[in-house]
mmCIF file of C-alpha atoms in Angstrom:
data_model
loop_
_atom_site.group_PDB
_atom_site.id
_atom_site.type_symbol
_atom_site.label_atom_id
_atom_site.label_comp_id
_atom_site.label_asym_id
_atom_site.label_seq_id
_atom_site.Cartn_x
_atom_site.Cartn_y
_atom_site.Cartn_z
ATOM 1 C CA UNK M 1 23.226 5.681 -4.377
ATOM 2 C CA UNK M 2 20.756 7.730 -6.349
ATOM 3 C CA UNK M 3 18.773 4.561 -7.148
ATOM 4 C CA UNK M 4 16.602 4.859 -10.268
ATOM 5 C CA UNK M 5 16.454 8.285 -11.876
ATOM 6 C CA UNK M 6 14.135 9.363 -14.679
ATOM 7 C CA UNK M 7 14.105 12.419 -16.905
ATOM 8 C CA UNK M 8 12.163 14.483 -17.691
ATOM 9 C CA UNK M 9 9.682 14.749 -14.801
ATOM 10 C CA UNK M 10 6.976 16.265 -17.022
ATOM 11 C CA UNK M 11 6.467 16.619 -20.755
ATOM 12 C CA UNK M 12 3.716 17.788 -23.084
ATOM 13 C CA UNK M 13 3.851 16.464 -26.649
ATOM 14 C CA UNK M 14 1.801 17.180 -29.720
ATOM 15 C CA UNK M 15 0.269 14.312 -31.664
ATOM 16 C CA UNK M 16 2.853 12.783 -33.980
ATOM 17 C CA UNK M 17 5.894 14.097 -32.135
ATOM 18 C CA UNK M 18 8.552 11.757 -30.820
ATOM 19 C CA UNK M 19 10.558 11.713 -27.615
ATOM 20 C CA UNK M 20 12.805 9.564 -25.454
ATOM 21 C CA UNK M 21 12.218 8.982 -21.768
ATOM 22 C CA UNK M 22 15.501 8.446 -19.973
ATOM 23 C CA UNK M 23 16.095 5.955 -17.148
ATOM 24 C CA UNK M 24 19.338 5.320 -15.278
ATOM 25 C CA UNK M 25 20.107 3.099 -12.310
ATOM 26 C CA UNK M 26 23.296 2.981 -10.264
ATOM 27 C CA UNK M 27 22.679 -0.248 -8.362
ATOM 28 C CA UNK M 28 24.276 -2.576 -10.936
ATOM 29 C CA UNK M 29 20.935 -4.297 -11.459
ATOM 30 C CA UNK M 30 20.651 -6.654 -14.401
ATOM 31 C CA UNK M 31 16.883 -6.344 -14.919
ATOM 32 C CA UNK M 32 15.178 -3.133 -15.960
ATOM 33 C CA UNK M 33 11.510 -2.437 -16.716
ATOM 34 C CA UNK M 34 9.221 0.203 -18.149
ATOM 35 C CA UNK M 35 5.655 0.499 -16.871
ATOM 36 C CA UNK M 36 2.829 2.913 -17.579
ATOM 37 C CA UNK M 37 0.186 3.866 -15.045
ATOM 38 C CA UNK M 38 -3.101 5.357 -16.203
ATOM 39 C CA UNK M 39 -5.319 7.229 -13.700
ATOM 40 C CA UNK M 40 -6.919 4.878 -11.167
ATOM 41 C CA UNK M 41 -5.199 1.898 -12.718
ATOM 42 C CA UNK M 42 -2.352 -0.356 -11.789
ATOM 43 C CA UNK M 43 0.927 -0.485 -13.617
ATOM 44 C CA UNK M 44 1.163 -2.209 -16.972
ATOM 45 C CA UNK M 45 4.462 -3.562 -18.258
ATOM 46 C CA UNK M 46 5.618 -2.057 -21.569
ATOM 47 C CA UNK M 47 9.085 -3.572 -22.085
ATOM 48 C CA UNK M 48 11.743 -5.157 -19.959
ATOM 49 C CA UNK M 49 15.407 -6.070 -20.259
ATOM 50 C CA UNK M 50 17.332 -8.882 -18.612
ATOM 51 C CA UNK M 51 20.720 -7.391 -19.422
ATOM 52 C CA UNK M 52 22.610 -5.180 -21.841
ATOM 53 C CA UNK M 53 21.593 -5.926 -25.409
ATOM 54 C CA UNK M 54 18.543 -8.023 -24.455
ATOM 55 C CA UNK M 55 15.002 -6.654 -24.412
ATOM 56 C CA UNK M 56 11.550 -8.182 -24.560
ATOM 57 C CA UNK M 57 7.951 -7.022 -24.891
ATOM 58 C CA UNK M 58 5.589 -6.747 -21.983
ATOM 59 C CA UNK M 59 1.817 -6.449 -21.912
ATOM 60 C CA UNK M 60 1.443 -3.129 -23.809
ATOM 61 C CA UNK M 61 4.452 -2.602 -26.153
ATOM 62 C CA UNK M 62 2.691 -1.069 -29.181
ATOM 63 C CA UNK M 63 3.866 2.457 -29.962
ATOM 64 C CA UNK M 64 7.090 2.148 -27.963
ATOM 65 C CA UNK M 65 10.666 1.045 -28.543
ATOM 66 C CA UNK M 66 13.538 0.372 -26.170
ATOM 67 C CA UNK M 67 17.239 -0.309 -26.283
ATOM 68 C CA UNK M 68 19.767 -1.281 -23.649
ATOM 69 C CA UNK M 69 23.359 -0.676 -24.610
ATOM 70 C CA UNK M 70 24.672 -0.440 -21.029
ATOM 71 C CA UNK M 71 23.742 -1.971 -17.665
ATOM 72 C CA UNK M 72 22.841 1.446 -16.273
ATOM 73 C CA UNK M 73 20.578 2.931 -18.963
ATOM 74 C CA UNK M 74 17.248 1.830 -20.407
ATOM 75 C CA UNK M 75 15.636 4.576 -22.547
ATOM 76 C CA UNK M 76 12.043 4.324 -23.794
ATOM 77 C CA UNK M 77 11.266 5.815 -27.203
ATOM 78 C CA UNK M 78 7.871 7.075 -28.379
ATOM 79 C CA UNK M 79 7.999 7.484 -32.165
ATOM 80 C CA UNK M 80 4.581 8.927 -33.091
ATOM 81 C CA UNK M 81 2.889 10.202 -29.962
ATOM 82 C CA UNK M 82 -0.851 9.585 -29.647
ATOM 83 C CA UNK M 83 -3.347 10.809 -27.007
ATOM 84 C CA UNK M 84 -3.673 7.196 -25.791
ATOM 85 C CA UNK M 85 -0.059 7.428 -24.608
ATOM 86 C CA UNK M 86 -0.943 10.095 -22.060
ATOM 87 C CA UNK M 87 0.118 8.443 -18.823
ATOM 88 C CA UNK M 88 2.692 8.324 -16.047
ATOM 89 C CA UNK M 89 5.714 6.247 -17.003
ATOM 90 C CA UNK M 90 7.767 4.425 -14.393
ATOM 91 C CA UNK M 91 11.122 2.802 -14.847
ATOM 92 C CA UNK M 92 12.204 0.083 -12.426
ATOM 93 C CA UNK M 93 15.215 -2.112 -11.881
ATOM 94 C CA UNK M 94 16.020 -5.279 -9.965
ATOM 95 C CA UNK M 95 18.741 -7.832 -9.454
ATOM 96 C CA UNK M 96 17.827 -11.377 -10.362
ATOM 97 C CA UNK M 97 20.512 -13.868 -9.429
ATOM 98 C CA UNK M 98 21.269 -17.327 -10.743
ATOM 99 C CA UNK M 99 20.118 -18.894 -7.484
ATOM 100 C CA UNK M 100 16.553 -18.068 -8.407
ATOM 101 C CA UNK M 101 13.955 -16.582 -6.114
ATOM 102 C CA UNK M 102 12.046 -13.420 -6.667
ATOM 103 C CA UNK M 103 13.419 -9.951 -7.044
ATOM 104 C CA UNK M 104 12.683 -6.578 -5.486
ATOM 105 C CA UNK M 105 11.899 -3.957 -8.073
ATOM 106 C CA UNK M 106 13.013 -0.416 -7.286
ATOM 107 C CA UNK M 107 11.039 2.292 -9.027
ATOM 108 C CA UNK M 108 11.994 5.719 -10.261
ATOM 109 C CA UNK M 109 9.870 8.827 -9.532
ATOM 110 C CA UNK M 110 8.059 8.694 -12.875
ATOM 111 C CA UNK M 111 7.598 10.867 -15.957
ATOM 112 C CA UNK M 112 4.200 12.487 -16.479
ATOM 113 C CA UNK M 113 3.479 12.649 -20.209
ATOM 114 C CA UNK M 114 0.561 14.430 -21.838
ATOM 115 C CA UNK M 115 -0.116 14.111 -25.574
ATOM 116 C CA UNK M 116 -2.387 16.783 -27.029
ATOM 117 C CA UNK R 1 -12.127 -10.718 -16.025
ATOM 118 C CA UNK R 2 -8.954 -8.972 -14.873
ATOM 119 C CA UNK R 3 -6.063 -11.188 -13.856
ATOM 120 C CA UNK R 4 -5.747 -9.327 -10.538
ATOM 121 C CA UNK R 5 -8.718 -7.635 -8.859
ATOM 122 C CA UNK R 6 -8.345 -5.011 -6.165
ATOM 123 C CA UNK R 7 -11.005 -2.796 -4.591
ATOM 124 C CA UNK R 8 -10.072 0.789 -5.552
ATOM 125 C CA UNK R 9 -11.508 2.336 -2.386
ATOM 126 C CA UNK R 10 -11.064 4.986 -1.180
ATOM 127 C CA UNK R 11 -10.863 3.516 2.280
ATOM 128 C CA UNK R 12 -11.028 6.025 5.131
ATOM 129 C CA UNK R 13 -10.203 4.951 8.694
ATOM 130 C CA UNK R 14 -9.430 6.733 11.975
ATOM 131 C CA UNK R 15 -5.898 6.790 13.306
ATOM 132 C CA UNK R 16 -5.104 3.622 15.275
ATOM 133 C CA UNK R 17 -7.507 1.410 13.335
ATOM 134 C CA UNK R 18 -6.598 -1.956 11.849
ATOM 135 C CA UNK R 19 -6.687 -1.802 8.065
ATOM 136 C CA UNK R 20 -7.329 -4.786 5.806
ATOM 137 C CA UNK R 21 -6.463 -4.584 2.109
ATOM 138 C CA UNK R 22 -7.166 -7.439 -0.273
ATOM 139 C CA UNK R 23 -6.594 -8.751 -3.776
ATOM 140 C CA UNK R 24 -7.943 -11.726 -5.661
ATOM 141 C CA UNK R 25 -6.347 -13.270 -8.704
ATOM 142 C CA UNK R 26 -7.146 -15.843 -11.341
ATOM 143 C CA UNK R 27 -3.719 -17.171 -12.428
ATOM 144 C CA UNK R 28 -2.891 -20.219 -10.310
ATOM 145 C CA UNK R 29 0.733 -20.071 -11.517
ATOM 146 C CA UNK R 30 1.465 -16.941 -9.477
ATOM 147 C CA UNK R 31 4.000 -17.763 -6.762
ATOM 148 C CA UNK R 32 5.462 -14.400 -5.767
ATOM 149 C CA UNK R 33 3.246 -11.838 -4.055
ATOM 150 C CA UNK R 34 4.121 -8.283 -3.192
ATOM 151 C CA UNK R 35 2.542 -5.193 -1.718
ATOM 152 C CA UNK R 36 3.736 -1.794 -2.884
ATOM 153 C CA UNK R 37 2.951 1.550 -1.298
ATOM 154 C CA UNK R 38 2.654 4.590 -3.546
ATOM 155 C CA UNK R 39 2.457 8.112 -2.201
ATOM 156 C CA UNK R 40 0.862 10.759 -4.384
ATOM 157 C CA UNK R 41 3.013 11.650 -7.398
ATOM 158 C CA UNK R 42 5.753 9.218 -6.361
ATOM 159 C CA UNK R 43 6.963 5.848 -7.604
ATOM 160 C CA UNK R 44 5.822 2.650 -5.869
ATOM 161 C CA UNK R 45 8.014 1.288 -3.073
ATOM 162 C CA UNK R 46 8.074 -2.330 -1.951
ATOM 163 C CA UNK R 47 6.393 -2.878 1.400
ATOM 164 C CA UNK R 48 6.033 -6.650 1.739
ATOM 165 C CA UNK R 49 7.173 -9.666 -0.251
ATOM 166 C CA UNK R 50 5.917 -13.238 0.139
ATOM 167 C CA UNK R 51 6.737 -16.400 -1.691
ATOM 168 C CA UNK R 52 3.932 -18.971 -2.005
ATOM 169 C CA UNK R 53 1.340 -19.330 0.757
ATOM 170 C CA UNK R 54 1.625 -18.228 4.341
ATOM 171 C CA UNK R 55 2.003 -15.171 6.532
ATOM 172 C CA UNK R 56 4.780 -12.638 6.849
ATOM 173 C CA UNK R 57 5.036 -9.935 9.477
ATOM 174 C CA UNK R 58 7.140 -6.784 9.468
ATOM 175 C CA UNK R 59 6.458 -4.317 12.240
ATOM 176 C CA UNK R 60 2.884 -3.080 11.921
ATOM 177 C CA UNK R 61 2.403 -4.841 8.584
ATOM 178 C CA UNK R 62 1.292 -8.437 7.995
ATOM 179 C CA UNK R 63 0.927 -10.033 4.573
ATOM 180 C CA UNK R 64 -1.129 -13.177 4.069
ATOM 181 C CA UNK R 65 -1.345 -15.396 1.011
ATOM 182 C CA UNK R 66 -3.973 -18.094 0.509
ATOM 183 C CA UNK R 67 -3.173 -19.762 -2.800
ATOM 184 C CA UNK R 68 -6.053 -22.227 -2.495
ATOM 185 C CA UNK R 69 -8.504 -19.310 -2.527
ATOM 186 C CA UNK R 70 -6.338 -17.123 -4.810
ATOM 187 C CA UNK R 71 -6.568 -14.362 -2.223
ATOM 188 C CA UNK R 72 -3.935 -12.140 -0.630
ATOM 189 C CA UNK R 73 -4.241 -9.611 2.174
ATOM 190 C CA UNK R 74 -2.257 -6.850 3.803
ATOM 191 C CA UNK R 75 -3.049 -5.863 7.384
ATOM 192 C CA UNK R 76 -1.860 -2.617 8.917
ATOM 193 C CA UNK R 77 -2.073 -2.371 12.700
ATOM 194 C CA UNK R 78 -2.211 0.917 14.599
ATOM 195 C CA UNK R 79 -2.618 2.844 11.357
ATOM 196 C CA UNK R 80 -1.014 6.290 11.175
ATOM 197 C CA UNK R 81 -1.758 9.339 9.005
ATOM 198 C CA UNK R 82 1.603 8.672 7.328
ATOM 199 C CA UNK R 83 0.147 5.370 6.047
ATOM 200 C CA UNK R 84 -2.192 7.378 3.800
ATOM 201 C CA UNK R 85 -1.249 6.265 0.303
ATOM 202 C CA UNK R 86 -2.315 3.959 -2.501
ATOM 203 C CA UNK R 87 -1.504 0.297 -1.889
ATOM 204 C CA UNK R 88 -0.852 -1.872 -4.919
ATOM 205 C CA UNK R 89 -0.752 -5.635 -4.851
ATOM 206 C CA UNK R 90 1.523 -7.292 -7.408
ATOM 207 C CA UNK R 91 2.232 -10.866 -8.276
ATOM 208 C CA UNK R 92 4.361 -12.949 -10.586
ATOM 209 C CA UNK R 93 4.972 -16.486 -11.776
ATOM 210 C CA UNK R 94 8.727 -16.120 -11.941
ATOM 211 C CA UNK R 95 9.421 -13.279 -9.522
ATOM 212 C CA UNK R 96 10.262 -10.990 -12.398
ATOM 213 C CA UNK R 97 7.606 -9.381 -14.633
ATOM 214 C CA UNK R 98 4.854 -8.278 -12.259
ATOM 215 C CA UNK R 99 1.099 -8.096 -12.726
ATOM 216 C CA UNK R 100 -0.359 -5.288 -10.636
ATOM 217 C CA UNK R 101 -3.767 -4.696 -9.145
ATOM 218 C CA UNK R 102 -5.330 -1.286 -9.735
ATOM 219 C CA UNK R 103 -4.520 -0.105 -6.203
ATOM 220 C CA UNK R 104 -6.550 0.803 -3.091
ATOM 221 C CA UNK R 105 -6.422 4.389 -1.879
ATOM 222 C CA UNK R 106 -6.176 4.566 1.920
ATOM 223 C CA UNK R 107 -6.792 7.679 4.001
ATOM 224 C CA UNK R 108 -5.994 7.559 7.726
ATOM 225 C CA UNK R 109 -7.727 10.402 9.562
ATOM 226 C CA UNK R 110 -5.906 11.972 12.564
#
């Protein structure tokens, strides 16, 4: 299993440009997440999805959009890039079963985005 | 006040030392507590997972949760240079969406 893969690894955007960060998992996980990590800070949840076709906002969703048409893919869209979106973006996935309990989130390697 | 507080360090210790990493939190509804290790320029990886209060041991690592004090700890025994990384605590009410601390940078000197 490749686990969680993210593309691209690095990207520089100009203010106002748009881009899509790709995330794919091959573990048949139902839950997927997008986080951002600013320097010296913990991870903040942007959006998450509990299954194909279902998404919900996290702590910092403004300026981002997501979609989930398949179990495997969860792309994150930046429509009008701003310098405040300069960060490292991590995608994660987990399996949350009907029996309850917590889940283990598996993280991708991250995308480093700079907006100038 | 942040929901989860974690001393950013850096914490520098000699090889073989016992390391203690801690987080405090304010949300009494948190039930699931995790420790993630993050090497430089890599994604976080789950190290320890605890539900509710108590201790959990895995090799050189011990996680402790004290819900009455809203305080969690990670102990690393016989620390190795390969343990040098940033350690992030994370917690959740439901076991799903996580709230992370800011991370403690640990450096183990050979």
